[in-house]
Coordinates of C-alpha atoms and ligand atoms in Angstrom, one line a residue:
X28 CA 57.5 34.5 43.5
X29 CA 58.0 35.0 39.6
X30 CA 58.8 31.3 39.6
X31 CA 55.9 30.4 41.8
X32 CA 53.5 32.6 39.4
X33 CA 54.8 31.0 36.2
X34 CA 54.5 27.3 37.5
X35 CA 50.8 28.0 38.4
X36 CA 50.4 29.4 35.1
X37 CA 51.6 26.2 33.6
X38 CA 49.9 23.9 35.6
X39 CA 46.4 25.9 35.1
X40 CA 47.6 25.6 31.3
X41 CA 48.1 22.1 31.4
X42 CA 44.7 21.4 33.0
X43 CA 43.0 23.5 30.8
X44 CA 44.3 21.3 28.0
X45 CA 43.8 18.1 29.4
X46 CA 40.4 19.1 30.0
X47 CA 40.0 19.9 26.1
X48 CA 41.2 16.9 25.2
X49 CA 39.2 15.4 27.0
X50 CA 36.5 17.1 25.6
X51 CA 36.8 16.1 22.4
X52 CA 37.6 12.3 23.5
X53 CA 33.8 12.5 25.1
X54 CA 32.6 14.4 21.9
X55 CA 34.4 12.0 19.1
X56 CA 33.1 9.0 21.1
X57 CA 29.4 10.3 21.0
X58 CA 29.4 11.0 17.7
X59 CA 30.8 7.7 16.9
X60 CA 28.1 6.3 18.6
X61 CA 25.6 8.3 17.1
X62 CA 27.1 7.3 14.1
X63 CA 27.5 3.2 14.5
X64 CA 25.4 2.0 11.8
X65 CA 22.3 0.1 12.3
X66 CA 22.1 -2.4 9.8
X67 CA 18.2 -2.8 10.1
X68 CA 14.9 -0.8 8.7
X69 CA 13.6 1.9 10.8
X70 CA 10.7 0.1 13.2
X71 CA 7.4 -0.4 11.6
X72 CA 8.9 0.0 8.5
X73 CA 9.3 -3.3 5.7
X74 CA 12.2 -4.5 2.7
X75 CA 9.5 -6.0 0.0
X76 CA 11.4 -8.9 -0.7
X77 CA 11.9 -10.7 -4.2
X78 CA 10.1 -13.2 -2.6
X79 CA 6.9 -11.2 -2.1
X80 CA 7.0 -9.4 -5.4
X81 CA 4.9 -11.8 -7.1
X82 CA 2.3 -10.6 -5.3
X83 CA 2.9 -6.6 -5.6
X84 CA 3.1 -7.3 -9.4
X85 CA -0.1 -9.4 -9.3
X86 CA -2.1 -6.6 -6.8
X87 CA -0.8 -3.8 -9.3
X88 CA -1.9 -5.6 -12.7
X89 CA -5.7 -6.6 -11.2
X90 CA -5.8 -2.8 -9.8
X91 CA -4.7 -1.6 -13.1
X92 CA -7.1 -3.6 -14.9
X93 CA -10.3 -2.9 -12.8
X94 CA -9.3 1.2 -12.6
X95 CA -9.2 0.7 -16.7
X96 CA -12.4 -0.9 -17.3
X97 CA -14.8 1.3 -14.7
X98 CA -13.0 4.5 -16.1
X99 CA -10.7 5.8 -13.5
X100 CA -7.5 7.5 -14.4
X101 CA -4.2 6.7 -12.7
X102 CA -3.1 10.0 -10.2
X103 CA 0.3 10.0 -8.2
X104 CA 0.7 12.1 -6.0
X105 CA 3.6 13.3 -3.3
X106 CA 4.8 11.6 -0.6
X107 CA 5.1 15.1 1.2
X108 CA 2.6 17.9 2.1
X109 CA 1.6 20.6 3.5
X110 CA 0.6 19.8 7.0
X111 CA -2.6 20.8 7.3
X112 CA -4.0 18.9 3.8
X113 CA -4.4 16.0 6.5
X114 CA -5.1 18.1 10.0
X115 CA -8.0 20.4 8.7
X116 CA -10.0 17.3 6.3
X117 CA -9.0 14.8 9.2
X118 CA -9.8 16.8 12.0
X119 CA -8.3 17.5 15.3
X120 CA -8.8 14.9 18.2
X121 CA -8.2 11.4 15.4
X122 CA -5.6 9.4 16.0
X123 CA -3.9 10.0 12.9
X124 CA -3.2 14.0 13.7
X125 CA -2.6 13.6 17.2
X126 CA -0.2 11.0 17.6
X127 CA 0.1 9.3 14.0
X128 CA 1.2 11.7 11.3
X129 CA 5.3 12.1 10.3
X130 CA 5.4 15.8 10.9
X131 CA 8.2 18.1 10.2
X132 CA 9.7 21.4 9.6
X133 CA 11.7 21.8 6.5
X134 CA 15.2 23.7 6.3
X135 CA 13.0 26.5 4.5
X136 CA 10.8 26.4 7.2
X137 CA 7.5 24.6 6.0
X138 CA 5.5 22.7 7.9
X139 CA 5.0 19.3 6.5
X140 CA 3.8 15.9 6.9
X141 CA 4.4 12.3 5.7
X142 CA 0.7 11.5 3.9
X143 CA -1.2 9.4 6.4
X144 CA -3.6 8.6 3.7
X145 CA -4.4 9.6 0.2
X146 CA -8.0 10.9 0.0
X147 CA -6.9 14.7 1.2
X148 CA -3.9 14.8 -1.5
X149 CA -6.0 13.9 -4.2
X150 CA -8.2 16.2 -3.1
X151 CA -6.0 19.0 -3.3
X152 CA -4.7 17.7 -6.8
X153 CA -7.9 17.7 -8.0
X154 CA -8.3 21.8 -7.0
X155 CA -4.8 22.4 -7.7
X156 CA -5.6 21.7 -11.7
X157 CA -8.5 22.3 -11.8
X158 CA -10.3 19.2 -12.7
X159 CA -13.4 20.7 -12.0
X160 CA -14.2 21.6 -15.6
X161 CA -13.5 18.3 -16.4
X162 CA -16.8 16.0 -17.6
X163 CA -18.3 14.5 -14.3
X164 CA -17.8 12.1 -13.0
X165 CA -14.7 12.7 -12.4
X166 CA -12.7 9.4 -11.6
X167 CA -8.8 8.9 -9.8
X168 CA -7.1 6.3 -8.9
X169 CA -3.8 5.5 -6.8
X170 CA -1.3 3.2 -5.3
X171 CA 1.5 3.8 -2.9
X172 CA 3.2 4.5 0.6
X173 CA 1.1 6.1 3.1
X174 CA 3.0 6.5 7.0
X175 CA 1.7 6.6 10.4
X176 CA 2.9 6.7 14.1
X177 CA 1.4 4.0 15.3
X178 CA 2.4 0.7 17.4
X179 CA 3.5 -1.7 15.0
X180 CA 2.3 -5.1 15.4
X181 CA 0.8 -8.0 12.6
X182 CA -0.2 -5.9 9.5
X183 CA 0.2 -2.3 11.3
X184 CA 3.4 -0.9 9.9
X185 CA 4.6 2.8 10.1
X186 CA 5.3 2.3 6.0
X187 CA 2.3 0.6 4.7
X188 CA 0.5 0.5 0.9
X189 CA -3.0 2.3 -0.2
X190 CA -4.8 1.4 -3.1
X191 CA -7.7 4.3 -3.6
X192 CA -10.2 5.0 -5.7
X193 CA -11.9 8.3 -5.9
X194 CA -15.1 9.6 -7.5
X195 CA -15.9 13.7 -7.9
X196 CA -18.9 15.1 -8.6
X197 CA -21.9 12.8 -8.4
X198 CA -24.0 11.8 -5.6
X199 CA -26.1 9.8 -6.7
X200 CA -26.0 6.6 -4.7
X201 CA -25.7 4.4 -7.9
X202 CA -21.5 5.3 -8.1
X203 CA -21.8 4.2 -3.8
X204 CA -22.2 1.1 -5.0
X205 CA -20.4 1.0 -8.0
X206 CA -17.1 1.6 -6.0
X207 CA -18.1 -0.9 -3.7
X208 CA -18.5 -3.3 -6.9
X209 CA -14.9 -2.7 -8.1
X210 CA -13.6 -3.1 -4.3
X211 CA -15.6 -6.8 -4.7
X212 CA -14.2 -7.7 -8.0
X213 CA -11.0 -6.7 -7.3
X214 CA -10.9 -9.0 -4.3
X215 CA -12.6 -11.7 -6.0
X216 CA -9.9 -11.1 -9.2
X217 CA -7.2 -12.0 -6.0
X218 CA -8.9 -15.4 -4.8
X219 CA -9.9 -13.2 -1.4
X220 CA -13.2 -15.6 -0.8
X221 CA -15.6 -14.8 1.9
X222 CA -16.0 -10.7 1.5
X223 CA -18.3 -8.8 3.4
X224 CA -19.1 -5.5 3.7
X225 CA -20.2 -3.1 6.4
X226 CA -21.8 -0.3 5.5
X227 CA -23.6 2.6 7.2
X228 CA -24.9 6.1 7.0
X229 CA -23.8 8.9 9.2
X230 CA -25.7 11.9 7.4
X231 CA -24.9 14.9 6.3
X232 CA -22.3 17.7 8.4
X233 CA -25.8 19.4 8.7
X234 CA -28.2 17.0 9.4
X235 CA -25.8 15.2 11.7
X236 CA -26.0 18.0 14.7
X237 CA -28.8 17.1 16.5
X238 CA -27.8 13.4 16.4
X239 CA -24.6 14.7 17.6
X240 CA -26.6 16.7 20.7
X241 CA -28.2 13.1 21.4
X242 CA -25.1 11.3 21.6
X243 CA -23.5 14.1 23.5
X244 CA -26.2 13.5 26.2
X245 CA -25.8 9.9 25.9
X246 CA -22.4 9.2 26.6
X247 CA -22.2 12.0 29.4
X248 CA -24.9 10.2 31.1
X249 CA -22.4 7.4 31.3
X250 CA -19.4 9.4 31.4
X251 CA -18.2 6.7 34.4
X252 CA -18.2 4.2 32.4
X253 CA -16.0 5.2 30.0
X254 CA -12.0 5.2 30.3
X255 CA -11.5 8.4 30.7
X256 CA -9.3 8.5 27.8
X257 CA -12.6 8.7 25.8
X258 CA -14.2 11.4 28.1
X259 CA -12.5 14.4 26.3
X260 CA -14.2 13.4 23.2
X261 CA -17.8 13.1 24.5
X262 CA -17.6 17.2 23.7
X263 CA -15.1 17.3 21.0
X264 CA -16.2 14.4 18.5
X265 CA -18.3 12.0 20.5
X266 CA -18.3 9.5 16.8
X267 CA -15.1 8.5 17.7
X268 CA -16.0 6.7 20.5
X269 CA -17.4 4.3 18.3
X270 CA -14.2 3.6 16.8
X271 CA -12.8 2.4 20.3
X272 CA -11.5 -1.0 20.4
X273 CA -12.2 -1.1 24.3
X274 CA -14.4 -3.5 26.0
X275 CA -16.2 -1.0 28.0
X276 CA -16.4 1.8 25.1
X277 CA -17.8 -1.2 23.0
X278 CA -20.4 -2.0 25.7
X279 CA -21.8 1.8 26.1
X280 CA -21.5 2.6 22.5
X281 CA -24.2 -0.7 22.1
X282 CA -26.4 1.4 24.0
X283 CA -26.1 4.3 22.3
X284 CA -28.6 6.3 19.7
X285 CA -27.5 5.4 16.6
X286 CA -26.8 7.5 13.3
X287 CA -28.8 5.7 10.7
X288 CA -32.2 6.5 13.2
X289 CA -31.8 10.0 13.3
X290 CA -31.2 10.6 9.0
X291 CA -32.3 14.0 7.1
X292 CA -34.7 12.3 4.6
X293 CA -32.3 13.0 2.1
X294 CA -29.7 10.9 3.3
X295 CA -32.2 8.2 4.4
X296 CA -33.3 8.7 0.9
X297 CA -29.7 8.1 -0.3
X298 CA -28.9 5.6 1.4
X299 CA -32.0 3.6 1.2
X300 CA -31.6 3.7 -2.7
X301 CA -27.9 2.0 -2.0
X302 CA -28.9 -0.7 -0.6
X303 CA -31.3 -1.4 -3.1
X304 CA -28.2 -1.2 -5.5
X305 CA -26.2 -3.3 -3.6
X306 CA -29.2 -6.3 -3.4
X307 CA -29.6 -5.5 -6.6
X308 CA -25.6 -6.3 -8.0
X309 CA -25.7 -9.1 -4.8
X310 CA -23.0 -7.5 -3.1
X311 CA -22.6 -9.5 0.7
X312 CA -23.2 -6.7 3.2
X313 CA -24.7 -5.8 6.4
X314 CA -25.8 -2.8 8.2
X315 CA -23.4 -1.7 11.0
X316 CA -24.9 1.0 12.8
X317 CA -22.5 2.0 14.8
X318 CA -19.7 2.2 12.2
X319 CA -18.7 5.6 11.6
X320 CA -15.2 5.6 10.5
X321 CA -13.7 8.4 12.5
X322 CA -12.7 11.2 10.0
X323 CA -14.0 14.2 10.4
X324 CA -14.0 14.3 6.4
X325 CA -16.6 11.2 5.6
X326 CA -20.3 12.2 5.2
X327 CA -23.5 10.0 4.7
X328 CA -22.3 6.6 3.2
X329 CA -18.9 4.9 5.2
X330 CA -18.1 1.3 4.7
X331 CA -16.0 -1.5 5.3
X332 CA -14.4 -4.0 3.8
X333 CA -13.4 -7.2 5.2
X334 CA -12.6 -11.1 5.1
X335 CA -13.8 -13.4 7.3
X336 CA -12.2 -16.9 8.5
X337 CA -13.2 -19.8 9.3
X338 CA -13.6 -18.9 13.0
X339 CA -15.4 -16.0 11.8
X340 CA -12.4 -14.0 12.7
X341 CA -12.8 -10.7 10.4
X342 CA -9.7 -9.2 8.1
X343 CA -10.0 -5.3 7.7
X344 CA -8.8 -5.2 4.3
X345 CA -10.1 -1.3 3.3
X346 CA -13.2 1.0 3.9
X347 CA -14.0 4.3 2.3
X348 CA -17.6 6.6 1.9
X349 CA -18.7 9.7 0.7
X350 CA -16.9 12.9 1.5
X351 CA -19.4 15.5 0.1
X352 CA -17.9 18.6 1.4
X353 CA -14.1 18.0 1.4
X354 CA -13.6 20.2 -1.7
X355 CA -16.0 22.5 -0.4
X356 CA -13.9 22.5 3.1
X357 CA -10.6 23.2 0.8
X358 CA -11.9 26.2 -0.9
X359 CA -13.5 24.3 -4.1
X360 CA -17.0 24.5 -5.7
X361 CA -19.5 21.8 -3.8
X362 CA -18.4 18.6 -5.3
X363 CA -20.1 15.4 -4.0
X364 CA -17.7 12.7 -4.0
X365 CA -17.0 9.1 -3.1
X366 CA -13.6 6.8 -2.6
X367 CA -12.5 4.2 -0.6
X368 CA -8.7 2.3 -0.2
X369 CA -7.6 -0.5 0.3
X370 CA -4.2 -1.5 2.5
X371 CA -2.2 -3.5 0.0
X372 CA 0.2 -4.8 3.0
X373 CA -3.3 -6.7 4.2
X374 CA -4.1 -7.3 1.1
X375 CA -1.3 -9.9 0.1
X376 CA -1.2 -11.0 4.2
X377 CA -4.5 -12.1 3.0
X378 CA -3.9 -13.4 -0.2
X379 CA -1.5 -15.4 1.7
X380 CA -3.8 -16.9 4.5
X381 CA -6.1 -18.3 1.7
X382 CA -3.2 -19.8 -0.4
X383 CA -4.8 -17.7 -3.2
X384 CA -3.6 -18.4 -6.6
X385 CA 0.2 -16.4 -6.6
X386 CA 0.6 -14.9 -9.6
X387 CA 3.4 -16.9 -11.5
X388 CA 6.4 -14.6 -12.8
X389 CA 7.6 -15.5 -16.4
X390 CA 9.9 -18.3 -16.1
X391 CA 13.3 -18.2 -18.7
X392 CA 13.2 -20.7 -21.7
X393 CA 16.4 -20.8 -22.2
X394 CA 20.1 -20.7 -20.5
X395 CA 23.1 -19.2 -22.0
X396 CA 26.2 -20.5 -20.7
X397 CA 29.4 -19.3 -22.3
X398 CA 33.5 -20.5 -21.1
X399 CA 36.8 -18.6 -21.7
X400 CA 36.8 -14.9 -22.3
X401 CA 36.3 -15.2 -25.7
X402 CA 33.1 -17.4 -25.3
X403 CA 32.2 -14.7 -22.5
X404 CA 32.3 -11.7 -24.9
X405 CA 30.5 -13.5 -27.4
X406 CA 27.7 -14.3 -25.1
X407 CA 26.7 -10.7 -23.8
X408 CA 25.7 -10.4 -27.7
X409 CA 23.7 -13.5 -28.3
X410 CA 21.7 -12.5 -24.5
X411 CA 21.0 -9.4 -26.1
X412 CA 19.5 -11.0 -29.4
X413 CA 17.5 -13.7 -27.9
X414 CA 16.3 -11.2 -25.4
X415 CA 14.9 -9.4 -28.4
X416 CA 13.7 -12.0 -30.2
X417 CA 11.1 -12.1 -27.1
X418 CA 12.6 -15.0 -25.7
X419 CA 13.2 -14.9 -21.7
X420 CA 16.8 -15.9 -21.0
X421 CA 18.7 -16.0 -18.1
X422 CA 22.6 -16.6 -17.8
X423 CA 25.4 -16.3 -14.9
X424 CA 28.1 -14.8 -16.2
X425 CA 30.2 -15.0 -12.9
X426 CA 30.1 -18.9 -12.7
X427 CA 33.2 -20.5 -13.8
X428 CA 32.7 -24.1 -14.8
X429 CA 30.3 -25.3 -17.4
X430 CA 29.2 -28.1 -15.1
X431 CA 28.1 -25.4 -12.1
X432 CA 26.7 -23.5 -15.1
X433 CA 24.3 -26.5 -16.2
X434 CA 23.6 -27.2 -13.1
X435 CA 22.2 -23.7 -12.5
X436 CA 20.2 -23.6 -15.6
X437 CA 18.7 -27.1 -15.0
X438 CA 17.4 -25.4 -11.7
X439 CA 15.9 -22.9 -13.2
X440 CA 14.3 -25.7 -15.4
X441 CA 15.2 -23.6 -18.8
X442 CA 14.4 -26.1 -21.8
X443 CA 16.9 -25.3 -24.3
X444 CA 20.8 -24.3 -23.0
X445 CA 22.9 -22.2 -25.1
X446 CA 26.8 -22.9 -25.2
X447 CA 29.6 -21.3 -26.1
X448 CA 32.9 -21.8 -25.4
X449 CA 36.1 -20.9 -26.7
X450 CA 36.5 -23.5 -30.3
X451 CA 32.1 -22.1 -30.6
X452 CA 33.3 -18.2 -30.2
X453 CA 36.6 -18.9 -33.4
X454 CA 34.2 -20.9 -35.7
X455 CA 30.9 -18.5 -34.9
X456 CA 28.6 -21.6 -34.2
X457 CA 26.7 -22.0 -30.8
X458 CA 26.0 -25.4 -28.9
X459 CA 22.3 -25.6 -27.9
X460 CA 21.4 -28.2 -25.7
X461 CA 17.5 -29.4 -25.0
X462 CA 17.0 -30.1 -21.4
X463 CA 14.2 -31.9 -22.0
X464 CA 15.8 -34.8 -24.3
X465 CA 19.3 -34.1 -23.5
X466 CA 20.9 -34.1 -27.2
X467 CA 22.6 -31.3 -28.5
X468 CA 23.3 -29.9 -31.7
X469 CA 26.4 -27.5 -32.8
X470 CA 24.6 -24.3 -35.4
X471 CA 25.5 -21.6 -36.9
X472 CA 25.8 -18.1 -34.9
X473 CA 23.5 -16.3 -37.5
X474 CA 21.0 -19.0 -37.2
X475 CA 20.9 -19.5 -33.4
X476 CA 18.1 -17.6 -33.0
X477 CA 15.4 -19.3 -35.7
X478 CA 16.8 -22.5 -34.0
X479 CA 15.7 -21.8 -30.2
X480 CA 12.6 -20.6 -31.5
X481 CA 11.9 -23.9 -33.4
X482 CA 13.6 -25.6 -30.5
X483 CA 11.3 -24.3 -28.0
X484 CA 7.9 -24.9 -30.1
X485 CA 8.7 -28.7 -30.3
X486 CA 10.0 -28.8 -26.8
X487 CA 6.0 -27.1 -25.7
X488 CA 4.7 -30.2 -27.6
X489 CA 7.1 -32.4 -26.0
X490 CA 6.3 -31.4 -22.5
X491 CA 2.8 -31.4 -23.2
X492 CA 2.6 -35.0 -24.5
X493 CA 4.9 -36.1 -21.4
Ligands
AMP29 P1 -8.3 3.4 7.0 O1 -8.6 4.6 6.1 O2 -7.5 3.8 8.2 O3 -9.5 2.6 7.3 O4 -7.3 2.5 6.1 C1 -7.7 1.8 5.0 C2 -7.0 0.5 5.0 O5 -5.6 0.7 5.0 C3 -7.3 -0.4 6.2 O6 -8.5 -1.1 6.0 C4 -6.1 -1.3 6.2 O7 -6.3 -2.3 5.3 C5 -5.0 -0.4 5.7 N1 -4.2 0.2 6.8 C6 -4.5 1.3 7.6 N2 -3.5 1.5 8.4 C7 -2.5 0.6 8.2 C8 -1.3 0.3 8.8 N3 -0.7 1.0 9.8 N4 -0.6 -0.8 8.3 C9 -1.1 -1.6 7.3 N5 -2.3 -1.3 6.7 C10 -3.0 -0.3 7.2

């Protein structure tokens, strides 16, 4: 019986340790598999490659330039904030809160988000140090990632680029249009040809509720017609329905009372005084009356920016208005203000389409090639001193032979080639070739450097007379 008793034991034991083992197998194997790595970007999300960065480098120097001249000051701000800097300004019921915005808890327990945009963090920058009792206007600029949720297809991405400027403190209609100026130049400065904007006003938060009652009894009169995705928001924000890409929303909303009829005379006022600017600076626009841009945020003037092709297909490229009461709404003084951005990612896709003029990156002059390790150490000083004599030079320092070396360098299409091998490195001289003749001449170390410089001011002459 004793026996019996002890066998069970064991073999209750024995199961419970194969079971275990088991266990752990299962458990080792998941996390292994939660582990594997992925050797891709996240979806929706993009490498910039060397190849592209022509372009970035080009974008941020015509930005720079135009924020310089019209008087804005460069602002950066953080990737991360509080949540609600983008649900309260944004408003309940857009696409970007409800399904788009990169929310998260953090291990101390605040509730954060990935910016969807930049207007609401520059807002809060401009409260947070008080830029108030700063001389209005006061002008911002800014470039960098903004993230959203959405489906990523051909220039949508989860990771994408804004370019924004930001004006506090003026509402006079005059800086309207003067941002609407610097969005044209700057797309003119990138070869973007054919530019048009659309422009509209949707009143003040005030003035806007009885065209909001209107429209309220519009679209419940044809609630039917509508998906009823869009019925919720005949009560809660019946704008956005103009924002709807659908077939039938586009065919109601074309029925539908529109904003620009139903003006305070102030904003009528306002934004009959920017148009007159914008004929006035000859700025290619027309009226879209039922463009609203969907934030609750934007108040009175909203535009768009665009391309169109040759098929008279239109390229979204940016879009921005006034939004009058969004320091107000964050606990600031009244501060009128104006801003738009533009999405760099569509941007360049654009730049592209037209074949606009890439910007070129500075190509090296000259090649240093070096053999044997003491022509190798010798080199790493001479890069260093042509480099600072403001001459661009590239080398490969990995590549054995001289011939894969001059190869190399006539690819790059350097015009003078610096050698030095091991008999250059004992008597201190250096070997420069010019690629464009194909002589060479042994010199001195210490006078290398006045040499390439004289070297590559006949060699300029040379290729011009060719
Ligand atoms: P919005 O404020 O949504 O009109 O965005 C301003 C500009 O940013 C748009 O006109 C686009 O050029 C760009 N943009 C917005 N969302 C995306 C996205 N998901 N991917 C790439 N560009 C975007």
């Amino acid at each position: 019986m004793a026996k019996k008793k002890a066998t069970k034991k064991s073999a209750t034991k024995k199961s419970t340790t194969k079971n275990a083992v088991n266990a752990k197998k299962r458990a080792t194997k998941r996390v292994k598999s939660e582990e594997q790595l992925v050797l891709q970007t996240v979806r929706g999300m993009r490498d910039i490659l060397p190849g592209d960065q022509a372009y970035w480098q080009q974008i941020r120097k015509v930005f720079e330039k135009r924020a310089t001249e019209y008087g804005f000051s460069r602002i950066d701000t953080p990737i991360i904030e509080f949540e609600n800097i983008f649900t309260r300004p944004i408003g309940i019921g857009t696409d970007i809160v409800d399904n788009e915005m990169y929310s998260f808890r953090t291990k101390g327990g605040d509730k954060v988000a990935l910016r969807p945009e930049m207007t609401a963090s520059i807002a809060r920058a401009y409260i947070q140090h008080g830029m108030m009792i700063l001389p209005k206007p006061v002008k911002l600029f800014s470039i960098g990632p903004a993230y959203r949720y959405d489906r990523p297809q051909e220039g949508r991405y989860r990771e994408f680029h804004q370019a924004e400027f930001d004006i506090f403190g003026e509402e006079d209609p005059i800086l309207d249009a003067q941002v609407m100026q610097i969005a044209y130049r700057v797309l003119t400065s990138l070869g973007i040809k054919n530019i048009q904007f659309s422009v509209n006003s949707i009143g003040t938060t005030e003035s806007r509720k009885d065209y909001l009652k209107l429209l309220k009894t519009y679209f419940r009169s044809k609630k039917n017609k509508l998906p009823s995705r869009y019925r919720d928001m005949i009560d809660t924000n019946p704008l956005r329905i103009f924002d709807a890409k659908d077939d039938k929303c586009i065919q109601v909303c074309a029925g539908a009372p529109q904003s620009i009829d139903h003006l305070d005379k102030d904003s009528r006022d306002h934004f009959k005084n920017l148009l007159e600017y914008l004929d006035e600076l000859n700025l290619p626009y027309t009226i879209d009356p039922q463009l609203v841009r969907g934030l609750d945020y934007y108040t009175r003037t909203v535009f768009e920016i665009s391309s169109n092709d040759e098929n008279g297909k239109k390229h979204a490229l940016g879009g921005g208005g006034r939004f009058d009461g969004l320091i107000e709404m964050f606990g600031g003084e009244p501060t009128p203000a104006i801003g738009f951005a533009f999405g760099v990612d569509r941007l360049i896709m654009e730049m592209k389409r037209v074949k606009a003029k890439k910007f070129k990156e500075q190509q090296p002059r000259v090649f240093l090639a070096q053999l044997g390790d003491l022509g190798k150490k010798k080199s790493l000083q001479l890069f260093a001193d042509i480099e600072q004599a403001g001459i661009l030079v590239a080398e490969s320092f990995g590549r054995g032979s001289l011939q894969k070396q001059l190869r190399h360098a006539n690819k790059l299409g350097v015009e003078l080639t610096l050698i030095i091998g091991q008999q250059e490195a004992l008597d201190e001289t250096v070997i420069v070739k010019n690629m464009v003749t194909g002589t060479q001449e042994t010199v001195a170390r210490d006078k290398a450097i006045t040499f390439v410089k004289k070297g590559l001011k006949q060699t300029v002459k040379l290729v011009k007379t060719k």
